[in-house]
XYZ file of C-alpha atoms in Angstrom:
402
model
C 0.015 0.010 -0.006
C 2.793 2.434 0.892
C 4.368 2.003 -2.540
C 1.094 2.985 -4.154
C 0.590 6.249 -2.207
C 0.909 9.193 -4.620
C 2.960 11.204 -2.103
C 6.522 10.757 -0.769
C 5.189 11.237 2.761
C 2.398 9.746 4.875
C 0.646 11.456 7.780
C -0.475 9.238 10.658
C -3.017 10.154 13.290
C -1.208 8.616 16.293
C -3.971 9.389 18.804
C -6.491 7.590 16.734
C -4.081 4.739 16.109
C -3.484 4.333 19.855
C -7.248 4.318 20.485
C -7.628 1.510 17.923
C -4.838 -0.484 19.562
C -6.410 -0.014 22.990
C -9.840 -1.049 21.729
C -8.299 -4.022 19.971
C -6.610 -5.216 23.192
C -9.924 -4.939 25.084
C -11.756 -6.905 22.426
C -9.123 -9.621 22.461
C -9.471 -9.967 26.245
C -13.261 -10.165 25.867
C -12.989 -12.761 23.153
C -10.752 -15.005 25.273
C -13.141 -14.659 28.257
C -16.143 -15.575 26.092
C -14.326 -18.531 24.498
C -13.640 -19.680 28.072
C -17.321 -19.379 28.919
C -18.250 -21.516 25.898
C -15.678 -24.144 26.876
C -17.169 -24.233 30.378
C -20.708 -24.579 28.984
C -19.603 -27.391 26.682
C -18.089 -29.308 29.601
C -21.315 -28.860 31.556
C -23.506 -30.058 28.672
C -21.238 -33.038 28.024
C -21.395 -34.086 31.663
C -25.211 -33.877 31.652
C -25.622 -35.956 28.496
C -26.112 -39.714 28.528
C -22.821 -41.487 27.832
C -22.419 -42.678 24.222
C -19.556 -44.797 22.929
C -19.023 -43.071 19.614
C -16.278 -45.482 18.654
C -19.072 -48.104 18.307
C -21.304 -45.770 16.276
C -21.224 -45.122 12.494
C -18.271 -42.809 11.794
C -19.591 -39.675 10.114
C -16.014 -38.576 9.411
C -16.018 -41.110 6.576
C -17.703 -40.531 3.224
C -21.073 -42.165 2.776
C -21.836 -45.288 0.785
C -23.680 -43.651 -2.142
C -22.228 -42.811 -5.523
C -23.328 -39.545 -7.042
C -23.547 -37.833 -10.392
C -22.872 -34.175 -11.093
C -24.545 -32.013 -13.681
C -24.141 -28.297 -14.323
C -27.223 -26.184 -14.980
C -27.200 -22.653 -16.327
C -30.320 -20.850 -15.068
C -31.553 -17.517 -16.382
C -33.621 -15.334 -14.074
C -34.834 -12.860 -16.674
C -36.792 -10.808 -14.150
C -33.553 -9.824 -12.387
C -31.160 -10.239 -15.342
C -29.213 -12.887 -13.463
C -27.342 -15.817 -14.998
C -26.945 -18.507 -12.369
C -24.561 -21.460 -12.911
C -25.508 -24.304 -10.598
C -23.679 -27.581 -9.911
C -26.170 -30.258 -8.931
C -24.962 -33.420 -7.138
C -27.452 -36.302 -7.204
C -26.933 -39.436 -5.065
C -27.506 -42.735 -6.840
C -30.066 -44.417 -4.591
C -31.791 -47.708 -5.410
C -35.162 -47.133 -7.056
C -36.820 -43.761 -7.232
C -36.535 -42.138 -3.812
C -37.344 -38.557 -2.848
C -34.298 -37.081 -1.107
C -33.968 -33.752 0.756
C -32.243 -30.918 -1.086
C -29.410 -28.834 0.285
C -28.364 -25.553 -1.311
C -24.852 -24.233 -0.664
C -24.278 -20.482 -0.942
C -20.710 -19.112 -1.130
C -19.322 -15.870 0.227
C -17.554 -12.917 -1.382
C -15.210 -13.896 -4.241
C -16.354 -17.509 -4.116
C -17.969 -19.651 -6.804
C -19.737 -22.956 -7.218
C -16.462 -24.923 -6.877
C -15.627 -23.412 -3.437
C -17.651 -25.942 -1.479
C -17.559 -28.814 -3.972
C -15.856 -30.947 -1.283
C -18.846 -30.441 1.051
C -21.409 -31.035 -1.658
C -19.774 -34.291 -2.637
C -19.609 -35.393 0.968
C -23.303 -34.720 1.534
C -24.245 -36.407 -1.742
C -22.327 -39.509 -0.622
C -24.607 -39.608 2.396
C -27.755 -39.530 0.281
C -28.618 -35.830 -0.118
C -29.200 -33.880 -3.308
C -26.970 -30.782 -3.291
C -27.234 -27.644 -5.427
C -24.223 -25.336 -5.311
C -25.202 -21.948 -6.731
C -22.794 -19.328 -8.083
C -23.894 -15.804 -7.273
C -22.840 -13.539 -10.187
C -22.750 -10.278 -8.225
C -20.168 -11.481 -5.684
C -18.454 -14.333 -7.560
C -14.741 -14.794 -8.089
C -15.247 -13.826 -11.751
C -16.901 -10.540 -10.660
C -14.030 -9.768 -8.295
C -11.509 -10.576 -10.993
C -13.219 -8.087 -13.294
C -13.359 -5.551 -10.430
C -9.624 -5.738 -9.705
C -8.950 -5.428 -13.463
C -11.024 -2.237 -13.550
C -13.717 -3.849 -15.718
C -16.527 -3.908 -13.184
C -17.763 -1.980 -10.175
C -17.580 -3.308 -6.624
C -20.438 -5.536 -5.458
C -23.704 -3.551 -5.225
C -25.714 -3.180 -1.932
C -28.550 -4.981 -3.709
C -26.498 -8.216 -3.511
C -27.779 -8.520 0.072
C -31.181 -8.996 -1.493
C -30.193 -10.796 -4.683
C -28.205 -13.565 -3.018
C -31.150 -15.119 -1.085
C -33.359 -14.467 -4.135
C -30.860 -16.504 -6.176
C -31.405 -19.458 -3.877
C -35.180 -19.050 -4.095
C -35.002 -18.986 -7.896
C -32.855 -22.146 -7.938
C -35.427 -23.928 -5.780
C -38.260 -22.710 -8.060
C -36.443 -23.911 -11.149
C -35.600 -27.302 -9.616
C -39.239 -27.670 -8.709
C -40.278 -26.851 -12.263
C -37.740 -29.214 -13.827
C -38.618 -32.037 -11.470
C -42.003 -32.118 -13.213
C -40.566 -32.613 -16.712
C -36.884 -33.661 -16.500
C -36.660 -37.465 -16.539
C -33.425 -37.387 -14.507
C -35.021 -35.262 -11.726
C -38.533 -36.720 -11.657
C -39.409 -38.332 -8.342
C -35.933 -37.549 -7.011
C -36.078 -34.226 -5.147
C -38.001 -33.486 -1.960
C -38.260 -29.712 -2.359
C -40.361 -29.339 0.761
C -37.433 -30.484 2.879
C -34.701 -28.023 1.971
C -31.592 -27.065 3.900
C -29.259 -24.129 3.207
C -25.570 -23.995 4.090
C -23.902 -20.643 3.658
C -20.428 -19.250 4.302
C -19.795 -15.598 5.211
C -22.174 -13.558 3.071
C -23.775 -16.861 2.125
C -24.319 -17.449 5.889
C -26.207 -14.145 5.979
C -28.302 -15.344 2.999
C -29.089 -18.605 4.793
C -30.327 -16.697 7.829
C -32.649 -14.521 5.706
C -34.046 -17.600 3.945
C -34.835 -19.072 7.353
C -36.784 -15.922 8.308
C -34.324 -13.335 9.685
C -35.360 -9.801 8.709
C -33.169 -6.774 8.005
C -33.242 -4.219 10.826
C -32.624 -0.968 9.015
C -32.971 1.151 12.131
C -30.261 -0.772 13.983
C -28.109 -0.833 10.881
C -28.274 2.947 10.531
C -27.359 3.506 14.188
C -24.417 1.145 14.176
C -23.080 2.366 10.815
C -22.796 5.938 12.094
C -20.062 4.827 14.519
C -16.395 4.131 13.779
C -16.052 0.346 13.730
C -12.498 -0.316 12.570
C -12.273 -3.743 14.213
C -15.167 -5.499 12.560
C -14.528 -5.776 8.833
C -17.937 -7.308 8.191
C -19.572 -3.989 8.908
C -18.164 -2.673 5.662
C -20.482 -5.091 3.919
C -23.387 -4.742 6.349
C -23.373 -0.983 6.179
C -23.636 -0.967 2.392
C -27.083 -2.529 2.841
C -28.164 0.527 4.865
C -28.468 2.445 1.616
C -31.205 0.244 0.198
C -34.875 1.348 0.220
C -36.412 0.503 3.595
C -39.068 -1.985 2.551
C -40.063 -5.429 3.664
C -38.005 -7.657 1.333
C -39.644 -11.108 0.855
C -36.573 -13.259 1.463
C -37.896 -16.087 3.664
C -38.607 -19.356 1.930
C -41.066 -21.747 3.531
C -39.379 -24.720 1.856
C -36.240 -24.120 3.933
C -36.531 -26.316 7.048
C -32.983 -26.034 8.497
C -29.861 -23.942 7.922
C -26.119 -23.872 8.764
C -24.455 -20.441 8.735
C -20.660 -20.536 8.754
C -18.626 -17.443 9.677
C -21.766 -15.474 8.937
C -22.385 -11.764 9.328
C -25.441 -10.800 11.287
C -24.783 -8.369 14.174
C -26.038 -5.056 12.801
C -28.024 -6.165 9.767
C -30.398 -8.302 11.855
C -29.982 -7.611 15.575
C -32.158 -9.332 18.132
C -35.404 -8.349 16.396
C -34.383 -9.783 13.029
C -32.890 -13.072 14.353
C -35.804 -13.794 16.662
C -38.028 -14.374 13.550
C -36.217 -17.631 12.767
C -38.153 -20.689 13.833
C -36.298 -23.523 12.077
C -33.229 -25.454 13.332
C -30.059 -23.374 13.072
C -26.375 -24.209 13.391
C -23.958 -21.282 13.674
C -20.283 -22.107 13.079
C -17.589 -19.725 14.311
C -13.840 -19.519 14.290
C -12.297 -17.904 17.366
C -9.549 -16.211 15.302
C -11.849 -14.921 12.533
C -10.927 -11.282 11.804
C -13.327 -10.837 8.850
C -16.559 -11.780 10.616
C -15.395 -11.795 14.248
C -16.883 -14.642 16.262
C -18.151 -12.705 19.267
C -20.276 -10.001 17.552
C -21.191 -11.965 14.423
C -21.963 -15.502 15.631
C -21.679 -15.914 19.404
C -23.834 -12.995 20.520
C -26.334 -13.576 17.712
C -26.684 -17.172 18.866
C -27.994 -15.942 22.244
C -30.699 -13.989 20.357
C -32.084 -16.999 18.526
C -35.450 -18.179 19.855
C -35.777 -21.394 17.825
C -35.649 -24.409 20.181
C -33.272 -26.354 17.920
C -30.076 -24.318 17.821
C -26.420 -25.196 17.943
C -23.315 -23.061 18.311
C -20.078 -24.614 16.983
C -16.867 -22.893 17.960
C -13.575 -23.901 16.304
C -10.764 -22.657 18.520
C -7.995 -21.008 16.487
C -10.230 -21.311 13.441
C -10.290 -18.388 10.985
C -12.603 -17.104 8.267
C -10.709 -19.222 5.764
C -10.365 -22.469 7.721
C -13.253 -24.201 5.931
C -12.161 -23.056 2.445
C -10.126 -25.489 0.353
C -6.708 -24.607 -0.996
C -6.255 -23.622 -4.572
C -9.768 -22.260 -5.164
C -10.318 -19.483 -7.683
C -11.078 -17.057 -4.846
C -7.697 -17.712 -3.190
C -5.958 -17.030 -6.513
C -7.770 -13.704 -6.914
C -7.343 -12.590 -3.283
C -4.221 -14.366 -1.902
C -4.638 -14.906 1.860
C -1.525 -15.022 4.022
C -0.912 -18.302 5.867
C -1.323 -16.485 9.188
C -4.905 -15.590 8.236
C -5.716 -19.048 7.023
C -4.667 -20.527 10.342
C -3.403 -23.983 11.243
C -4.497 -27.301 9.727
C -7.574 -26.138 7.766
C -8.207 -29.761 6.709
C -9.345 -30.388 10.277
C -11.908 -27.549 10.070
C -13.218 -28.862 6.738
C -13.641 -32.290 8.261
C -15.590 -30.759 11.165
C -17.910 -28.941 8.765
C -18.512 -32.052 6.672
C -19.158 -34.284 9.691
C -21.450 -31.920 11.577
C -23.348 -30.953 8.379
C -24.228 -34.616 7.777
C -25.370 -35.045 11.386
C -27.458 -31.817 11.222
C -29.216 -32.551 7.958
C -29.821 -36.225 8.813
C -31.490 -35.087 12.015
C -33.388 -32.064 10.816
C -34.069 -32.731 7.112
C -34.173 -36.540 6.913
C -35.896 -36.687 10.303
C -33.505 -39.278 11.718
C -33.630 -39.053 15.514
C -30.764 -41.564 15.776
C -28.410 -38.784 14.641
C -29.311 -36.543 17.602
C -26.377 -37.802 19.692
C -23.928 -36.489 17.088
C -25.197 -32.941 17.647
C -23.826 -32.742 21.146
C -20.948 -31.437 23.202
C -19.881 -35.034 23.787
C -19.508 -35.773 20.119
C -17.654 -32.502 19.507
C -15.205 -33.513 22.241
C -14.838 -36.997 20.668
C -13.859 -35.687 17.218
C -11.918 -32.641 18.453
C -8.260 -32.361 17.339
C -5.689 -29.824 18.399
C -4.855 -27.116 17.466
C -8.427 -26.598 16.240
C -10.250 -27.796 19.338
C -13.981 -28.150 18.813
C -16.789 -27.010 21.065
C -20.544 -27.422 20.519
C -23.176 -25.971 22.805
C -26.968 -25.804 22.573
C -27.525 -23.359 25.418
C -25.812 -19.998 25.926
C -27.249 -16.772 27.331
C -26.332 -13.136 27.181
C -26.011 -13.211 30.973
C -23.319 -15.908 30.708
C -21.365 -13.770 28.252
C -21.605 -10.641 30.344
C -20.536 -12.512 33.487
C -17.510 -13.904 31.592
C -16.474 -10.446 30.409
C -16.763 -8.876 33.912
C -14.390 -11.427 35.488
């Protein structure tokens, strides 16, 4: 950056810089205290749960038994002038069986290949998976942006991304009536959505979370240097303040990974969700920091089936595979990727299977995998895993005061 400044000198506001450093130190202390509170809650929940010998249970860390086929669809939503490439993974089950459908939604500078590993894993366990590429925030769009051939992502992408998912579901429903390959294959009334980063935001809206423009305006008037996700959330504040129809009744469960939600939803917006939710956080995430963007929002959920997954030392990039198009466009230093990301990807694959088996396929026998005990069983250093189902604002405040 210094080499690109047009001047031979740079002026620094030291007072402001020192204030940022002081605030950063306080936030780091709060984060460590809150991580400690989650660890304590996970131990308490594990102790209260009936003992299960997971070594004698089916190992969800292994790929499933089903083969799958992949096909690429190119959908045209003419009403919004959106061209949507979609990779569809279909498990090869005996006979004609309706299977739940999972849509995976990527984050900024991602594409439909970013979570191919997760789609294939879920398909091997018997789920149909549609991985949609969002043109307004895709790796191709960012490549054009950095080359000076396109503008930065528009605020309307906060609306378009969940609408992309809805359109994909509509189109799959239409094609399942006429396409011989899809007929009697897709249960489009049992849909799950898995989203990362901005895709996590989209998953929350599809589950019923509503944009809180009043809270967004208040929070965006402040200086928030230490939460990069507010740069994205605050762009949404410029949209017309209307009730955007983003919820989809077909969506019965969601997983939001490293999602952004603090100011764009707030308590009022998140309390509208009434389907099972899993929030996945990395304690060292500096893009969508865990405490404001996933941990505190978790305490505001009112749905009875909710899970908070905390990957200690995990970052915003821990669940992303190496060598993706997004990593080539925006190279991420190893320090920001964090240690052993393969472990984090294994966690996401394993817990996603348990979650969708329980809440989409209605398999109660998978309930034991969605527990603090199972998280402890599969946990590996340095990315120790915690899963809790209960956490309150009071617990967080008490941890910070100590």
